[in-house]
Amino acid sequence: MSTNEIENLPYMEKYNPYQKAYLDFWKESVADIRKFWDQEARKLLWYRTWDKVLDDSNPPFYRWFVGGETNMTLNALDRWKGTYVFNKVAYYWEGEDGSRRSVSYRELYEEVNRFSKALQDFGVGPNSTVTIYLPMIPELPIAMLSVVRLGAIHSVVFSGFSAQALADRIVDAKSKVLITADAYPRRGKPVETKKTADDAVAIAAKSGVNVEHVVVVRRLGTDVPWKEGRDVWYHELMSKYSDTTYVRPEPRKGDDVLYILYTSGTTGKPKGIMHSAGGNMVYVHSVFKWNWDIRPEDVHWTMADIGWVTGHTYIVYGPLLHGATEVLYEGAIDYPKPDRPWEMVERYGVTIFYTSPTAERALRAYGDEWVDKHEMPTLRILGTVGEPINPDVWHWYNEHVGKGRCPIVDTWWMTETSAAMISPAPGIATVTLKPGSATFPLPGIVADVLDEDGKPTPPGVKGYLVIKQPWPGMPLGIWGDPERFVKVYFSRFPPYFQAGDYAVRDEEGYFWLLGRADEVLKVAGHRLGTIEMEDALLKHPAVAESLVIGMPDPTKGEVPVAAVVLKPGYKPSEELKLELIKVVRDNIGAIATPETVLFVPKVPKTRSGKIMRRLLRDILLNRQLGDATTLEDPSAVEALKAAWDEFK
Ligand code: 6R9
């Protein structure tokens, strides 16, 4: 980007003197991204430095640190050998049932080496894929690091996903090895992970993908189904390898695949986002520092699940790349009492606390007394991620959790970006915060808001968020589907990356993120596709047509509401409704449970046969409508509205 263009960016025009330090840094970074990221990458260890910082010869398949060789675990573990960090706590783990364990960097290093060796003995090597279906226990980061150490590729599947959802991901990634646990507690009751994993393996086998090894971590000690020859206990396996086992971190090229993580998009099939061994590492390392101003004495706690990208970056790789101490919590955030998080902040002396608006809203709803009785003097920075934060929730977070003395770092980003893209960066300089705004793009990132025609919108006018230059944390592509990568992210406003979010900039250039502009929902911060849910409903023999819309919810942000047209011979009933809800849960997981299923005679569509889900949502909410003239049959809309009104 030329200096001229940078000077002309609207958010450069006005700033107060405090922001100048930040904006000057930012300006320099985007003026020459190659130079900037070259410097950032040199803060890490490489077996071999790159020949080229960025190869942009085949856009949008940008390749970073080409010719370079490194390994994430070299920087996350081996780097700390011989330093004080090796004796430091890497993870304070707390089980929902109160069990506790702390894992030092040394222990993590030893355990990862042993498990790497074990996986290697199963034939796992560079570019093999390993699916990990584990609850929030230390073995989850251990498994991820062990896979990465071998140059293999992990696909972590959220432990709340169903057998079908797990099977789909095993099949797509063609994994021969699955790592899981016997069971884990959720709200005091065991969730039988191994059973679900077995079901998934059986479903995957029908599609011709045979899982040969299932490694089972013993968490609760429950009885589990067992298949001799295929299943092996983690602890029995590990007992074969001594503390001094060493596996050399496999040299990975900068543009080799580090991991894949499935996420929902605008079509039914979840897509495997591929992140790179060099670029993701560099980006995560830099951003973690900028977001949290991370220091040796910090105790960082991302209260999220590793099964989503937030956990990959901010529980596993980010903290470990900085030798930081992280809290790993297994259970429900309000169990057994609504002050569980605040009690834990005090117990571990947490200095940086990061969670989602959904969690903030839920904890607020229990009443201020639960948080007010905790002083939490160690806290110094709060963070928020996953959805837009409502200004009143922001104020509550600031006053009651941060006691008015902790800046709130609102981080906008997505699975595809590796780490935050638009957010305050207290690790560099301060900017004045505005409740509900993620402030400015991070160094090296140029973002903009465009209208339908691809022109930047004036201040105050809503548009589509785009990223204008490549960045090291960008995906290598979609696993097995390069065309879809181009289509989803780069076809609407080429050559820019289209995020899929609505945004607006204010007079001072601050970015305000306004939620998804497509068929993606954020239900309690979890990313789900309406079309995935519609596909699930269609699997039921009674369903002829299905429609899913995200409706606003005071706690979860959004909840899915389904409408179905039944096939001839089927009649609406309470029983059928429950069956349909179950179909969605069985195909995706409990997180996707529809709020209700409405029975309608027809699904409203446009004349061209498209379901306009956002428009229908506005109709159901009695909001000012967008253009409804293209809807083919007004009576279908009326019927849907009547069914919804009755449900309310
Ligand atoms: C990290 C993560 C991505 C979508 C994204 C946007 C929403 C994330 C946000 C935010 C407003 C924030 N989102 N952070 N919206 N303010 N600070 O959540 O990744 O699960 O892929 O979801 O989340 O809509 O497009 P992912």
XYZ file of C-alpha atoms and ligand atoms in Angstrom:
674
model
C 0.000 0.000 0.000
C 1.401 3.409 -0.911
C 2.026 6.118 1.669
C -0.453 8.276 -0.120
C -3.218 5.735 0.210
C -2.455 5.376 3.895
C -2.633 9.100 4.499
C -5.993 9.086 2.823
C -7.528 6.336 4.895
C -10.470 7.931 6.669
C -9.445 6.673 10.083
C -6.172 8.562 9.831
C -7.879 11.902 9.640
C -8.851 12.540 13.201
C -7.227 11.239 16.289
C -6.433 12.530 19.691
C -2.789 12.818 20.777
C -2.900 9.619 22.832
C -3.773 7.562 19.814
C -1.030 9.080 17.751
C 1.599 6.723 19.128
C -0.497 3.790 18.107
C -1.485 5.122 14.731
C 2.096 6.051 13.867
C 3.171 2.507 14.599
C 0.267 1.155 12.574
C 0.999 3.391 9.615
C 4.569 2.264 9.406
C 3.511 -1.371 9.636
C 1.085 -1.255 6.719
C 3.326 0.867 4.512
C 5.524 -2.182 3.946
C 3.950 -5.380 5.211
C 6.858 -7.516 4.044
C 9.323 -5.549 6.105
C 6.998 -5.457 9.080
C 6.216 -9.181 9.195
C 9.828 -10.057 8.475
C 10.772 -8.266 11.686
C 7.980 -9.914 13.638
C 8.914 -13.398 12.379
C 12.511 -12.917 13.533
C 11.300 -12.865 17.145
C 10.769 -16.622 16.862
C 13.027 -19.606 16.308
C 13.395 -21.076 12.838
C 15.500 -23.975 11.598
C 15.934 -22.025 8.429
C 14.881 -18.476 7.609
C 12.665 -17.757 4.635
C 13.712 -16.867 1.120
C 10.607 -14.783 0.661
C 8.406 -13.146 3.291
C 5.342 -13.242 1.059
C 4.663 -14.968 -2.219
C 1.667 -13.249 -3.764
C 2.034 -14.734 -7.231
C -1.151 -16.785 -6.993
C -3.780 -14.749 -5.154
C -5.782 -15.380 -3.034
C -3.491 -18.301 -2.165
C -0.915 -16.132 -0.471
C 2.098 -17.957 0.939
C 4.049 -16.565 3.883
C 7.655 -17.261 4.915
C 8.332 -19.338 1.847
C 11.446 -21.448 2.196
C 11.469 -20.975 5.962
C 11.395 -23.975 8.295
C 10.197 -24.115 11.854
C 7.904 -25.976 14.214
C 5.326 -24.460 16.536
C 6.478 -26.656 19.441
C 10.065 -25.531 18.980
C 8.812 -22.088 19.976
C 6.076 -23.125 22.401
C 8.118 -25.706 24.352
C 11.777 -26.301 23.450
C 12.509 -22.593 23.463
C 11.872 -22.469 27.217
C 14.401 -25.201 28.093
C 17.170 -23.817 30.254
C 15.168 -20.717 31.152
C 13.125 -19.961 34.260
C 9.984 -20.521 32.198
C 10.675 -24.264 32.198
C 9.776 -24.408 35.896
C 6.835 -22.087 35.531
C 3.196 -23.189 35.436
C 1.935 -23.517 31.881
C -1.586 -24.536 32.882
C -3.603 -24.244 36.026
C -6.254 -26.805 35.275
C -9.480 -26.983 37.198
C -12.106 -29.636 36.656
C -15.759 -28.797 37.033
C -15.890 -31.134 40.019
C -13.134 -29.164 41.743
C -10.204 -31.432 40.785
C -7.038 -29.428 40.288
C -3.770 -29.965 38.530
C -1.007 -27.657 37.500
C 1.266 -28.499 34.613
C 4.676 -26.850 34.349
C 6.397 -26.117 31.063
C 8.806 -28.932 31.877
C 5.985 -31.409 32.410
C 4.250 -30.241 29.274
C 7.462 -30.663 27.302
C 8.053 -34.167 28.658
C 4.498 -35.311 28.152
C 4.370 -33.948 24.614
C 7.601 -35.719 23.715
C 6.294 -39.025 25.046
C 2.951 -38.725 23.344
C 4.592 -37.644 20.086
C 6.672 -40.788 20.191
C 3.598 -42.900 20.842
C 1.761 -41.332 17.923
C 4.807 -41.800 15.749
C 4.763 -45.486 16.626
C 1.187 -45.559 15.299
C 2.500 -44.280 12.005
C 1.558 -40.622 12.458
C 4.022 -38.440 10.579
C 4.268 -35.250 8.527
C 0.895 -34.298 7.014
C -1.096 -37.145 8.609
C -4.330 -35.863 10.091
C -5.323 -36.647 13.664
C -8.800 -35.856 14.970
C -9.018 -34.787 18.595
C -12.342 -35.006 20.432
C -11.509 -34.125 24.012
C -13.031 -32.103 26.814
C -11.134 -29.245 28.442
C -8.412 -31.251 30.170
C -4.618 -30.825 29.965
C -4.412 -33.764 27.559
C -6.136 -31.601 24.949
C -3.269 -29.115 24.504
C -0.850 -32.019 25.027
C -2.446 -33.919 22.147
C -2.454 -30.872 19.864
C 1.206 -30.117 20.537
C 2.207 -33.769 20.109
C 0.568 -33.897 16.692
C 2.134 -30.611 15.617
C 5.566 -31.732 16.836
C 5.456 -34.576 14.317
C 4.516 -32.222 11.513
C 1.101 -33.837 11.466
C -2.142 -31.864 11.248
C -4.708 -31.761 14.008
C -8.418 -31.307 13.612
C -9.922 -30.527 16.998
C -13.650 -31.172 17.208
C -15.596 -29.395 19.958
C -16.599 -31.934 22.611
C -20.216 -30.761 22.443
C -20.621 -31.869 18.829
C -22.687 -34.968 18.061
C -21.467 -38.313 16.656
C -22.664 -37.336 13.180
C -20.852 -33.980 13.280
C -17.679 -35.701 14.525
C -17.976 -38.385 11.831
C -18.365 -35.752 9.080
C -15.134 -34.124 10.229
C -13.243 -37.438 10.543
C -14.325 -38.368 7.018
C -13.463 -34.999 5.496
C -10.011 -35.014 7.113
C -9.550 -38.781 6.504
C -8.135 -39.293 9.984
C -6.868 -42.717 10.969
C -6.240 -41.711 14.564
C -8.776 -40.318 17.018
C -7.958 -39.045 20.500
C -10.806 -38.900 22.984
C -11.753 -39.407 26.660
C -13.994 -41.757 28.608
C -16.384 -39.106 29.920
C -16.345 -35.678 31.515
C -18.619 -33.861 33.946
C -21.041 -31.198 32.770
C -23.237 -29.624 35.418
C -22.381 -32.521 37.649
C -23.457 -35.260 35.230
C -21.153 -37.388 33.086
C -21.085 -36.764 29.342
C -20.134 -40.037 27.686
C -17.593 -38.955 25.136
C -16.215 -42.395 24.322
C -19.646 -43.691 23.352
C -20.171 -40.760 21.008
C -16.689 -41.265 19.582
C -17.452 -44.958 18.927
C -20.662 -44.027 17.127
C -18.770 -41.506 15.037
C -16.116 -44.069 14.102
C -18.873 -46.473 13.002
C -20.553 -43.766 10.876
C -17.207 -42.765 9.341
C -16.495 -46.406 8.424
C -19.641 -46.429 6.282
C -18.121 -43.631 4.237
C -14.956 -45.670 3.824
C -12.806 -43.874 6.389
C -11.507 -46.368 8.918
C -10.139 -45.080 12.177
C -7.394 -47.497 13.152
C -6.428 -46.176 16.575
C -8.573 -44.598 19.266
C -6.578 -43.241 22.199
C -8.740 -42.766 25.288
C -7.831 -40.441 28.145
C -9.270 -41.516 31.482
C -10.967 -38.497 32.971
C -13.870 -39.794 35.048
C -13.118 -43.509 35.270
C -16.519 -44.532 33.913
C -17.127 -47.846 32.181
C -16.657 -47.508 28.464
C -17.291 -49.711 25.434
C -13.972 -51.104 24.222
C -12.680 -52.506 20.981
C -9.530 -54.558 21.494
C -6.792 -53.810 19.025
C -8.239 -50.432 18.108
C -8.702 -48.729 21.478
C -5.871 -47.911 23.835
C -5.777 -46.048 27.142
C -3.651 -42.932 27.063
C -2.063 -43.701 30.440
C -1.157 -47.251 29.450
C 0.344 -46.054 26.237
C 2.325 -43.315 27.950
C 3.713 -45.701 30.573
C 5.775 -47.309 27.811
C 7.775 -44.144 27.220
C 10.192 -42.649 29.738
C 10.485 -39.016 30.864
C 13.572 -38.617 28.734
C 11.876 -39.559 25.473
C 12.745 -37.005 22.836
C 11.222 -36.423 19.440
C 12.779 -33.759 17.276
C 10.231 -31.134 16.248
C 9.687 -31.852 12.564
C 10.859 -28.966 10.386
C 7.747 -27.522 8.752
C 7.810 -25.150 5.844
C 6.323 -21.735 6.505
C 3.422 -22.556 4.204
C 2.831 -26.156 5.351
C -0.442 -26.891 7.116
C -0.341 -26.429 10.886
C -3.900 -27.450 11.646
C -7.392 -27.565 10.257
C -10.419 -26.327 12.121
C -13.927 -26.817 10.812
C -16.253 -23.859 10.853
C -19.717 -23.071 9.580
C -20.372 -21.042 6.507
C -23.173 -20.233 4.162
C -23.596 -23.736 2.814
C -24.456 -26.934 4.593
C -21.065 -28.547 4.799
C -18.659 -27.181 7.436
C -15.373 -26.125 5.918
C -11.937 -27.117 7.135
C -10.003 -23.894 7.488
C -6.286 -24.616 7.006
C -3.787 -22.539 8.932
C -0.099 -22.397 8.157
C 2.872 -23.559 10.191
C 4.801 -20.306 9.812
C 2.201 -17.594 9.256
C -0.218 -18.623 11.964
C 2.621 -18.901 14.476
C 3.997 -15.460 13.669
C 0.598 -13.792 13.677
C -0.564 -15.428 16.909
C 2.718 -14.578 18.634
C 2.515 -10.900 17.698
C -1.172 -10.407 18.368
C -1.093 -12.141 21.745
C 1.542 -9.654 22.840
C -0.321 -6.642 21.436
C -3.685 -7.631 22.907
C -2.542 -8.358 26.436
C 0.782 -6.614 26.883
C 1.777 -10.040 28.183
C 4.462 -10.109 30.889
C 6.249 -12.931 32.725
C 4.166 -12.613 35.901
C 0.786 -12.661 34.155
C -1.844 -15.306 34.720
C -3.984 -15.292 31.606
C -7.404 -16.887 31.430
C -9.359 -17.317 28.244
C -12.680 -18.643 29.429
C -13.638 -20.404 26.201
C -13.384 -23.903 24.759
C -10.325 -25.118 22.851
C -12.766 -26.729 20.407
C -13.236 -23.280 18.845
C -10.598 -21.018 17.358
C -10.521 -18.735 20.398
C -9.166 -21.634 22.425
C -6.634 -22.701 19.788
C -5.098 -19.238 19.721
C -5.685 -17.821 23.173
C -5.502 -20.949 25.375
C -2.919 -23.034 23.550
C -0.593 -21.369 21.058
C -0.656 -17.708 22.128
C 0.173 -18.231 25.802
C 2.750 -20.972 25.157
C 4.604 -18.921 22.541
C 5.072 -16.311 25.270
C 5.911 -18.676 28.114
C 2.781 -17.406 29.849
C 0.663 -19.106 32.494
C -2.852 -19.983 31.349
C -5.930 -21.163 33.221
C -7.738 -24.154 31.760
C -11.236 -24.674 33.105
C -13.280 -27.723 32.259
C -16.840 -26.983 33.174
C -19.919 -24.808 33.053
C -19.194 -21.201 33.984
C -21.985 -20.978 36.561
C -21.486 -24.336 38.231
C -21.980 -25.012 41.079
C -22.584 -21.300 41.693
C -22.697 -18.196 39.473
C -19.479 -16.837 40.942
C -17.338 -19.769 39.801
C -15.281 -17.573 37.432
C -14.684 -14.846 40.020
C -13.687 -17.384 42.642
C -11.199 -18.812 40.171
C -9.828 -15.381 39.252
C -9.022 -14.917 42.943
C -7.698 -18.449 43.440
C -5.171 -18.221 40.610
C -4.498 -14.492 40.742
C -5.676 -14.015 37.185
C -4.377 -10.781 35.666
C -6.007 -10.982 32.214
C -9.497 -12.373 31.716
C -10.977 -12.962 28.272
C -14.443 -14.279 27.452
C -17.524 -13.760 25.280
C -20.501 -11.380 25.536
C -22.696 -14.461 25.973
C -20.819 -15.421 29.128
C -20.786 -11.815 30.320
C -24.561 -11.504 29.829
C -25.249 -14.807 31.556
C -23.083 -13.931 34.548
C -24.606 -10.472 34.782
C -28.120 -11.922 34.804
C -27.428 -13.730 38.083
C -27.202 -10.391 39.871
C -24.361 -8.057 40.819
C -23.961 -9.489 44.323
C -22.244 -12.575 42.856
C -19.442 -10.570 41.340
C -19.347 -7.637 43.753
C -18.279 -9.812 46.660
C -15.041 -10.605 44.824
C -12.328 -7.912 44.844
C -10.150 -9.571 42.206
C -7.269 -7.131 42.791
C -4.938 -8.888 40.373
C -7.010 -8.204 37.251
C -5.491 -5.631 34.909
C -6.988 -6.259 31.449
C -10.344 -7.679 30.364
C -11.106 -9.018 26.917
C -14.194 -9.874 24.937
C -14.718 -11.865 21.726
C -17.202 -13.723 19.568
C -20.096 -11.315 19.143
C -20.733 -7.619 19.311
C -20.770 -6.502 22.940
C -23.814 -4.459 23.952
C -22.733 -1.149 25.522
C -24.670 -1.869 28.734
C -22.909 -5.207 29.074
C -19.612 -3.438 28.401
C -20.322 -1.050 31.296
C -21.280 -3.892 33.590
C -18.072 -5.767 32.685
C -16.022 -2.633 33.264
C -17.614 -1.640 36.569
C -18.331 -4.963 38.252
C -15.605 -7.255 36.947
C -12.857 -4.731 36.191
C -13.895 -2.438 39.091
C -13.387 0.463 36.724
C -9.635 -0.062 36.465
C -9.145 -2.537 33.610
C -9.245 -1.614 29.942
C -11.594 -3.783 27.879
C -9.959 -5.258 24.815
C -12.778 -5.997 22.355
C -11.241 -8.298 19.773
C -12.921 -8.739 16.410
C -11.723 -11.715 14.412
C -12.799 -15.084 13.070
C -11.671 -18.684 12.609
C -10.214 -17.695 9.244
C -7.986 -14.918 10.609
C -5.996 -16.929 13.253
C -6.149 -14.133 15.837
C -7.597 -10.681 16.470
C -7.674 -8.259 13.530
C -9.493 -5.218 14.867
C -8.922 -4.534 18.557
C -7.144 -2.307 21.025
C -3.463 -3.132 21.447
C -2.383 -2.162 24.970
C 0.878 -4.020 24.313
C 1.834 -1.207 21.921
C 0.036 1.956 22.996
C -3.265 3.052 24.411
C -6.261 4.277 22.476
C -9.409 5.748 23.974
C -12.027 3.031 24.247
C -15.654 3.342 23.204
C -18.092 0.780 24.623
C -19.129 -1.523 21.788
C -16.356 -0.605 19.359
C -13.388 -2.873 18.638
C -11.473 0.380 17.869
C -8.840 0.081 15.098
C -7.147 -2.552 12.955
C -4.026 -4.099 14.461
C -0.584 -3.408 12.989
C -0.160 -4.850 9.521
C -3.920 -4.988 8.977
C -5.852 -2.698 6.659
C -9.615 -2.978 7.068
C -12.403 -1.079 5.389
C -16.184 -0.939 5.138
C -17.652 -1.131 1.637
C -21.110 -0.619 0.176
C -22.870 -2.959 -2.281
C -20.798 -1.518 -5.117
C -17.502 -1.935 -3.348
C -17.023 1.737 -2.496
C -15.976 2.737 1.026
C -18.981 3.891 3.018
C -18.963 7.350 4.603
C -18.807 7.570 8.410
C -21.982 6.316 10.058
C -23.093 4.227 7.087
C -23.241 0.465 7.480
C -21.492 -1.758 4.967
C -19.457 -4.928 4.532
C -16.190 -5.430 6.352
C -13.187 -6.280 4.173
C -9.482 -6.809 4.777
C -7.448 -5.189 2.058
C -4.002 -6.740 2.317
C -2.804 -10.262 3.050
C -1.665 -11.020 6.612
C 0.368 -13.977 7.943
C -2.559 -15.437 9.907
C -4.706 -15.811 6.801
C -5.791 -19.325 5.852
C -3.927 -21.399 3.291
C -7.336 -22.394 1.989
C -10.217 -24.746 2.670
C -9.173 -28.373 3.125
C -9.859 -30.212 -0.115
C -11.805 -27.352 -1.697
C -9.688 -24.522 -3.138
C -12.525 -23.175 -5.308
C -14.768 -22.690 -2.334
C -12.036 -20.651 -0.661
C -11.957 -18.230 -3.580
C -15.722 -18.109 -3.832
C -16.524 -17.572 -0.168
C -13.915 -14.981 0.710
C -12.605 -13.334 -2.439
C -15.404 -13.238 -5.003
C -17.573 -10.459 -3.635
C -15.016 -7.642 -3.427
C -11.885 -8.909 -5.177
C -9.028 -8.752 -4.386
C -10.104 -8.089 -0.805
C -10.948 -10.673 1.836
C -14.619 -10.470 2.662
C -15.295 -11.247 6.316
C -19.045 -11.791 6.085
C -19.743 -9.152 8.747
C -21.563 -5.862 8.680
C -19.616 -2.944 10.113
C -19.700 0.816 10.353
C -17.041 3.401 11.054
C -17.762 6.509 13.057
C -16.516 10.048 12.511
C -13.264 9.261 14.283
C -12.667 6.152 12.262
C -13.510 3.656 15.012
C -14.834 0.343 13.751
C -18.149 -0.963 15.093
C -18.878 -4.575 14.207
C -22.533 -5.280 13.660
C -22.815 -9.056 13.271
C -22.972 -11.419 10.330
C -24.306 -10.350 6.981
C -24.900 -13.925 5.801
C -26.494 -17.209 6.855
C -24.119 -17.700 9.754
C -25.406 -17.496 13.344
C -23.533 -16.884 16.558
C -25.486 -18.856 19.138
C -23.975 -18.266 22.563
C -20.816 -17.256 20.731
C -20.706 -20.528 18.783
C -20.621 -20.256 15.046
C -23.353 -22.279 13.319
C -24.834 -22.276 9.847
C -28.589 -22.019 9.346
C -28.248 -24.204 6.281
C -26.541 -26.986 8.237
C -29.580 -27.014 10.515
C -31.986 -26.971 7.594
C -30.142 -29.936 6.081
C -30.422 -31.781 9.389
C -34.203 -31.221 9.514
C -34.526 -32.551 5.977
C -33.129 -35.877 7.152
C -36.364 -36.500 9.049
C -38.902 -38.471 6.953
C -41.722 -36.057 7.795
C -39.992 -32.939 6.505
C -40.544 -31.649 2.977
C -38.977 -28.216 3.403
C -37.143 -26.451 6.185
C -36.126 -22.973 7.184
C -33.949 -21.773 10.060
C -33.605 -18.176 11.194
C -31.526 -16.672 14.003
C -33.722 -14.766 16.418
C -32.341 -12.333 19.002
C -31.988 -13.694 22.522
C -31.133 -11.602 25.591
C -28.457 -14.023 26.831
C -27.261 -16.123 23.908
C -27.252 -13.256 21.430
C -29.060 -15.358 18.871
C -31.037 -18.601 18.932
C -32.135 -20.722 15.985
C -35.848 -20.912 15.237
C -36.950 -23.507 12.687
C -40.003 -23.705 10.437
C -40.901 -26.821 8.470
C -43.350 -27.870 5.806
C -44.502 -31.433 6.396
C -44.831 -34.108 3.746
C -48.364 -35.291 2.913
C -49.633 -37.716 5.516
C -47.832 -36.082 8.435
C -49.599 -33.887 10.962
C -48.113 -31.286 13.299
C -47.841 -32.488 16.889
C -45.861 -31.761 20.020
C -44.249 -35.170 19.673
C -43.107 -34.487 16.122
C -41.745 -31.124 17.185
C -39.573 -32.809 19.821
C -38.412 -35.359 17.266
C -37.383 -32.596 14.894
C -35.473 -30.791 17.612
C -33.725 -34.070 18.346
C -32.756 -34.501 14.703
C -30.876 -31.201 14.811
C -29.180 -32.135 18.087
C -28.200 -35.547 16.753
C -26.759 -34.150 13.563
C -24.920 -31.171 14.977
C -25.008 -31.068 18.754
C -26.891 -29.619 21.697
C -25.561 -26.123 20.941
C -27.705 -26.070 17.797
C -30.979 -26.948 19.573
C -33.751 -24.895 17.946
C -35.769 -22.707 20.277
C -38.866 -24.103 18.603
C -40.043 -25.700 15.376
C -42.966 -23.961 13.685
C -45.212 -25.910 11.318
C -46.078 -23.895 8.208
C -47.876 -24.704 4.940
C -45.144 -23.116 2.837
C -41.609 -21.762 3.257
C -41.509 -18.124 2.116
C -39.135 -17.669 -0.804
C -38.277 -15.083 -3.406
C -39.499 -15.523 -6.951
C -36.105 -16.938 -7.794
C -36.558 -19.572 -5.105
C -34.217 -18.137 -2.486
C -35.053 -18.053 1.193
C -34.366 -14.549 2.503
C -33.686 -15.448 6.090
C -32.683 -11.990 7.291
C -35.799 -10.427 5.815
C -38.028 -13.040 7.400
C -36.413 -12.366 10.708
C -37.295 -8.704 10.434
C -40.874 -9.619 9.602
C -41.137 -11.889 12.628
C -39.732 -9.135 14.815
C -42.092 -6.506 13.395
C -39.081 -4.501 12.342
C -38.872 -1.990 9.585
C -38.531 -4.163 6.532
C -35.971 -4.335 3.852
C -37.309 -4.803 0.359
C -39.934 -7.537 0.583
C -41.306 -7.071 -2.909
C -39.428 -10.018 -4.327
C -41.121 -12.460 -1.980
C -43.124 -14.794 -4.115
C -46.147 -15.544 -1.956
C -47.278 -13.114 0.761
C -49.580 -15.737 2.287
C -46.520 -17.879 3.139
C -45.101 -14.965 5.086
C -48.440 -14.413 6.854
C -48.599 -18.072 7.866
C -45.077 -17.989 9.236
C -45.834 -14.862 11.180
C -49.018 -16.360 12.617
C -47.126 -19.482 13.732
C -44.429 -17.323 15.331
C -46.922 -15.079 17.126
C -48.620 -18.137 18.504
C -45.316 -19.526 19.791
C -44.386 -16.269 21.516
C -13.185 -15.504 17.151
C -14.502 -16.010 16.664
C -16.480 -15.216 13.742
C -17.617 -14.219 13.810
C -17.313 -12.934 13.112
C -18.228 -11.964 13.839
C -18.250 -12.479 15.254
C -16.162 -12.232 16.652
C -16.412 -10.245 17.471
C -17.500 -10.507 16.610
C -18.347 -8.406 17.009
C -16.372 -8.960 18.129
N -17.311 -11.770 16.132
N -15.610 -11.337 17.471
N -18.457 -9.593 16.384
N -17.363 -8.082 17.859
N -15.393 -8.631 18.995
O -15.521 -15.746 17.263
O -14.455 -16.762 15.510
O -16.300 -18.496 15.663
O -15.144 -17.965 13.484
O -16.761 -16.364 14.506
O -17.867 -13.845 15.156
O -19.515 -12.034 13.315
O -17.576 -13.047 11.741
P -15.670 -17.490 14.776
